Short mmCIF file of N, CA and C in Angstrom, two decimals:
data_model
loop_
_atom_site.label_atom_id
_atom_site.label_comp_id
_atom_site.label_asym_id
_atom_site.label_seq_id
_atom_site.Cartn_x
_atom_site.Cartn_y
_atom_site.Cartn_z
N MET A 1 0.76 -1.35 -0.13
CA MET A 1 -0.21 -0.14 0.10
C MET A 1 0.55 1.40 0.07
N LYS A 2 1.96 1.12 0.85
CA LYS A 2 2.86 2.60 0.74
C LYS A 2 3.59 2.60 -0.40
N LYS A 3 3.97 1.58 -1.16
CA LYS A 3 4.74 1.78 -2.54
C LYS A 3 3.69 2.09 -3.41
N LEU A 4 2.17 2.05 -3.42
CA LEU A 4 1.37 2.59 -4.10
C LEU A 4 1.09 3.95 -3.89
N LEU A 5 1.06 4.54 -2.75
CA LEU A 5 1.02 5.71 -2.48
C LEU A 5 2.22 6.42 -2.75
N LEU A 6 3.27 5.94 -2.65
CA LEU A 6 4.81 6.65 -3.16
C LEU A 6 4.67 6.77 -4.50
N TYR A 7 4.47 5.81 -5.49
CA TYR A 7 4.65 5.79 -6.55
C TYR A 7 3.57 6.77 -7.01
N SER A 8 2.10 6.89 -6.85
CA SER A 8 1.20 7.77 -7.32
C SER A 8 1.34 9.12 -7.06
N THR A 9 2.19 9.35 -5.66
CA THR A 9 2.76 10.66 -5.43
C THR A 9 3.72 11.11 -6.26
N THR A 10 4.45 10.31 -6.37
CA THR A 10 5.68 10.64 -7.58
C THR A 10 5.14 11.15 -8.79
N LEU A 11 4.29 10.18 -9.42
CA LEU A 11 3.76 10.51 -10.45
C LEU A 11 2.72 11.40 -10.57
N LEU A 12 2.35 11.90 -9.79
CA LEU A 12 1.52 13.14 -9.59
C LEU A 12 2.17 14.57 -9.70
N MET A 13 3.29 14.15 -9.01
CA MET A 13 4.18 15.30 -8.70
C MET A 13 5.17 15.50 -9.96
N ALA A 14 5.42 14.55 -10.75
CA ALA A 14 6.17 14.85 -12.00
C ALA A 14 5.18 15.41 -13.22
N THR A 15 4.03 14.62 -13.20
CA THR A 15 3.33 15.50 -14.24
C THR A 15 3.05 16.83 -13.84
N SER A 16 2.69 17.18 -12.81
CA SER A 16 2.16 18.46 -12.54
C SER A 16 3.34 19.42 -12.47
N PHE A 17 4.45 19.09 -12.29
CA PHE A 17 5.74 20.04 -12.25
C PHE A 17 6.42 20.09 -13.79
N GLY A 18 5.94 19.03 -14.64
CA GLY A 18 6.43 18.88 -16.00
C GLY A 18 5.35 19.78 -17.00
N CYS A 19 3.98 20.10 -16.33
CA CYS A 19 3.12 20.64 -17.21
C CYS A 19 2.86 22.00 -16.89
N THR A 20 3.51 22.60 -16.00
CA THR A 20 3.71 23.98 -15.68
C THR A 20 4.53 24.96 -17.04
N GLN A 21 3.92 25.76 -17.32
CA GLN A 21 4.37 26.38 -18.40
C GLN A 21 4.92 27.73 -17.92
N GLN A 22 6.08 27.85 -17.96
CA GLN A 22 7.29 28.86 -17.31
C GLN A 22 6.80 30.07 -18.37
N THR A 23 6.55 30.99 -17.57
CA THR A 23 6.50 32.33 -18.82
C THR A 23 7.53 33.22 -18.36
N THR A 24 8.10 33.93 -19.05
CA THR A 24 9.01 35.00 -18.65
C THR A 24 9.08 36.06 -19.59
N GLN A 25 8.98 37.34 -18.76
CA GLN A 25 8.89 38.45 -19.68
C GLN A 25 10.32 39.06 -19.68
N HIS A 26 10.54 39.27 -21.23
CA HIS A 26 12.03 39.91 -21.24
C HIS A 26 11.79 41.30 -21.67
N GLU A 27 12.32 41.87 -20.82
CA GLU A 27 12.37 43.76 -20.79
C GLU A 27 13.44 44.05 -21.93
N ASP A 28 12.93 44.68 -22.86
CA ASP A 28 14.07 45.32 -23.79
C ASP A 28 15.09 45.75 -23.14
N LYS A 29 16.23 45.73 -23.46
CA LYS A 29 17.69 46.37 -22.47
C LYS A 29 18.32 46.92 -23.71
N GLY A 30 18.99 47.95 -23.56
CA GLY A 30 20.00 48.43 -24.39
C GLY A 30 19.59 49.87 -25.08
N ILE A 31 19.94 50.43 -26.04
CA ILE A 31 19.71 51.49 -26.90
C ILE A 31 18.05 51.66 -27.16
N GLU A 32 17.46 52.65 -27.02
CA GLU A 32 16.37 53.14 -27.52
C GLU A 32 16.52 53.90 -28.80
N ILE A 33 15.80 53.42 -29.87
CA ILE A 33 16.35 54.20 -31.16
C ILE A 33 15.83 55.37 -31.17
N ALA A 34 14.55 55.40 -30.54
CA ALA A 34 13.73 56.56 -30.75
C ALA A 34 14.32 57.85 -30.08
N ASN A 35 15.57 57.63 -29.25
CA ASN A 35 16.05 58.65 -28.87
C ASN A 35 17.18 59.37 -29.83
N MET A 36 17.52 58.49 -30.82
CA MET A 36 18.61 58.83 -31.72
C MET A 36 18.02 59.75 -33.13
N ASP A 37 18.94 60.40 -33.40
CA ASP A 37 18.50 61.27 -34.60
C ASP A 37 19.28 60.80 -35.50
N THR A 38 18.78 59.90 -36.74
CA THR A 38 19.74 59.32 -37.55
C THR A 38 19.77 60.20 -38.64
N SER A 39 19.35 61.15 -38.93
CA SER A 39 19.54 62.29 -39.70
C SER A 39 21.14 62.83 -39.68
N TYR A 40 21.84 62.68 -38.62
CA TYR A 40 23.42 62.91 -38.46
C TYR A 40 24.42 61.88 -38.47
N VAL A 41 25.01 61.95 -38.91
CA VAL A 41 26.40 61.07 -39.54
C VAL A 41 26.99 61.23 -38.32
N PRO A 42 27.02 59.76 -37.83
CA PRO A 42 27.80 59.57 -36.42
C PRO A 42 29.35 59.96 -36.38
N GLY A 43 30.08 60.15 -37.53
CA GLY A 43 31.68 60.29 -37.84
C GLY A 43 31.37 61.88 -37.73
N ASP A 44 30.32 62.63 -37.97
CA ASP A 44 30.41 64.09 -37.92
C ASP A 44 29.86 64.48 -36.81
N ASP A 45 28.84 64.27 -36.14
CA ASP A 45 28.42 64.73 -35.02
C ASP A 45 27.55 63.44 -34.13
N PHE A 46 28.46 62.62 -33.39
CA PHE A 46 27.95 61.44 -32.71
C PHE A 46 27.19 62.36 -31.51
N TYR A 47 27.19 62.91 -30.80
CA TYR A 47 26.36 63.44 -29.74
C TYR A 47 25.05 63.78 -30.37
N MET A 48 24.99 64.32 -31.59
CA MET A 48 23.35 64.51 -32.00
C MET A 48 22.77 63.31 -32.35
N TYR A 49 23.72 62.47 -33.10
CA TYR A 49 23.21 61.56 -33.56
C TYR A 49 22.81 60.65 -32.38
N ALA A 50 23.37 60.29 -31.56
CA ALA A 50 23.16 59.42 -30.07
C ALA A 50 21.68 59.93 -29.61
N THR A 51 21.99 61.68 -29.51
CA THR A 51 20.83 61.83 -28.29
C THR A 51 19.90 63.11 -28.92
N GLY A 52 19.70 63.25 -30.30
CA GLY A 52 19.00 64.16 -31.19
C GLY A 52 17.74 63.94 -30.94
N GLY A 53 16.94 62.42 -31.12
CA GLY A 53 15.77 62.31 -30.59
C GLY A 53 15.05 62.53 -29.47
N TRP A 54 15.91 62.27 -28.36
CA TRP A 54 15.38 62.91 -27.02
C TRP A 54 15.33 64.23 -26.90
N GLN A 55 16.39 65.04 -27.33
CA GLN A 55 16.52 66.70 -27.56
C GLN A 55 15.39 67.12 -28.24
N GLY A 56 14.73 66.33 -28.97
CA GLY A 56 13.98 67.10 -29.74
C GLY A 56 12.52 66.93 -29.06
N ALA A 57 12.64 65.82 -28.48
CA ALA A 57 11.06 65.60 -27.69
C ALA A 57 11.31 66.04 -26.38
N ASN A 58 12.33 66.69 -25.89
CA ASN A 58 12.55 67.01 -24.45
C ASN A 58 13.29 68.51 -24.47
N PRO A 59 12.79 69.69 -25.16
CA PRO A 59 13.52 70.51 -25.08
C PRO A 59 13.82 71.38 -23.88
N ILE A 60 14.93 71.83 -23.71
CA ILE A 60 15.14 72.68 -22.40
C ILE A 60 14.26 73.74 -22.43
N PRO A 61 13.60 73.75 -21.22
CA PRO A 61 12.70 74.61 -20.80
C PRO A 61 13.49 76.42 -20.42
N ASP A 62 12.78 77.20 -20.73
CA ASP A 62 13.69 78.40 -20.81
C ASP A 62 14.05 78.83 -19.31
N GLU A 63 13.37 78.31 -18.10
CA GLU A 63 13.83 78.37 -16.80
C GLU A 63 14.98 77.60 -16.66
N HIS A 64 15.55 76.70 -17.34
CA HIS A 64 16.74 75.86 -16.80
C HIS A 64 17.82 76.17 -17.60
N SER A 65 19.05 75.94 -17.09
CA SER A 65 20.18 76.21 -17.77
C SER A 65 20.52 74.75 -18.45
N ARG A 66 19.90 73.49 -17.84
CA ARG A 66 20.32 72.42 -18.55
C ARG A 66 18.79 71.54 -18.21
N TYR A 67 18.76 70.34 -18.65
CA TYR A 67 17.44 69.51 -18.50
C TYR A 67 17.47 67.88 -18.69
N GLY A 68 17.71 66.99 -17.98
CA GLY A 68 17.72 65.80 -18.07
C GLY A 68 16.72 64.97 -17.71
N THR A 69 17.17 63.61 -17.54
CA THR A 69 15.90 62.56 -17.05
C THR A 69 15.71 62.92 -16.01
N PHE A 70 16.80 63.04 -14.90
CA PHE A 70 16.79 63.26 -13.52
C PHE A 70 15.81 64.83 -13.22
N ASP A 71 15.86 65.62 -13.93
CA ASP A 71 15.01 66.73 -13.81
C ASP A 71 13.43 66.63 -14.23
N LYS A 72 13.28 65.70 -15.07
CA LYS A 72 12.30 65.43 -15.50
C LYS A 72 11.23 64.53 -14.58
N LEU A 73 12.56 63.83 -14.16
CA LEU A 73 11.77 62.64 -12.89
C LEU A 73 11.43 63.53 -11.60
N ARG A 74 12.27 64.44 -11.27
CA ARG A 74 12.17 65.23 -10.08
C ARG A 74 10.68 66.03 -10.24
N GLU A 75 10.59 66.81 -11.48
CA GLU A 75 9.31 67.48 -11.65
C GLU A 75 8.00 66.26 -11.44
N ASN A 76 8.10 65.26 -12.28
CA ASN A 76 7.01 64.47 -12.06
C ASN A 76 6.78 64.17 -10.53
N ASN A 77 7.73 63.78 -9.87
CA ASN A 77 7.26 63.21 -8.53
C ASN A 77 7.10 64.76 -7.65
N GLN A 78 7.31 65.59 -8.16
CA GLN A 78 6.83 66.96 -7.50
C GLN A 78 5.37 67.12 -7.43
N GLU A 79 5.03 67.19 -8.56
CA GLU A 79 3.37 66.87 -9.17
C GLU A 79 2.66 65.97 -8.28
N GLN A 80 3.25 64.93 -8.30
CA GLN A 80 2.52 63.80 -7.68
C GLN A 80 2.44 63.83 -6.12
N VAL A 81 3.47 64.25 -5.38
CA VAL A 81 3.47 64.85 -4.00
C VAL A 81 2.31 65.99 -3.82
N GLN A 82 2.40 66.83 -4.64
CA GLN A 82 1.82 68.23 -4.48
C GLN A 82 0.11 67.32 -4.75
N GLY A 83 -0.41 66.69 -5.64
CA GLY A 83 -1.48 66.07 -5.85
C GLY A 83 -1.90 65.55 -4.49
N LEU A 84 -0.99 64.75 -3.85
CA LEU A 84 -1.04 64.05 -2.61
C LEU A 84 -1.57 64.86 -1.52
N ILE A 85 -0.87 65.66 -1.39
CA ILE A 85 -0.99 66.92 -0.33
C ILE A 85 -2.43 67.59 -0.50
N GLU A 86 -2.59 68.07 -1.69
CA GLU A 86 -4.04 68.70 -2.02
C GLU A 86 -5.06 67.82 -1.81
N GLU A 87 -4.78 66.48 -2.04
CA GLU A 87 -5.78 65.28 -1.57
C GLU A 87 -6.21 65.37 -0.26
N LEU A 88 -5.20 65.00 0.33
CA LEU A 88 -5.52 65.04 1.83
C LEU A 88 -5.85 65.96 2.64
N GLY A 89 -5.52 67.37 1.85
CA GLY A 89 -5.96 68.58 2.60
C GLY A 89 -7.20 68.95 2.69
N ALA A 90 -8.09 68.41 1.44
CA ALA A 90 -9.31 68.38 1.03
C ALA A 90 -10.26 67.44 1.95
N GLU A 91 -9.77 66.47 2.49
CA GLU A 91 -10.59 65.71 3.60
C GLU A 91 -10.95 66.19 4.79
#
């Protein structure tokens, strides 16, 4: 009886583990082509070739002397915190 139970349990575990489908999500890593400006020749102006697309989509505001992804992140965070404070203040 114990052997039958052991074989049944082993068979059940083998089939249940063998049938599980592993789904993995692969996040694309590397260079974002949308941030590039391919109208520039890399040998002539590599900086604009590599960052021209991002610069076109994110122009430097007049009130800033520089503007990058961390500046944009800081502004987004400030807006979210301000919204939370106003929401909690209204209650």
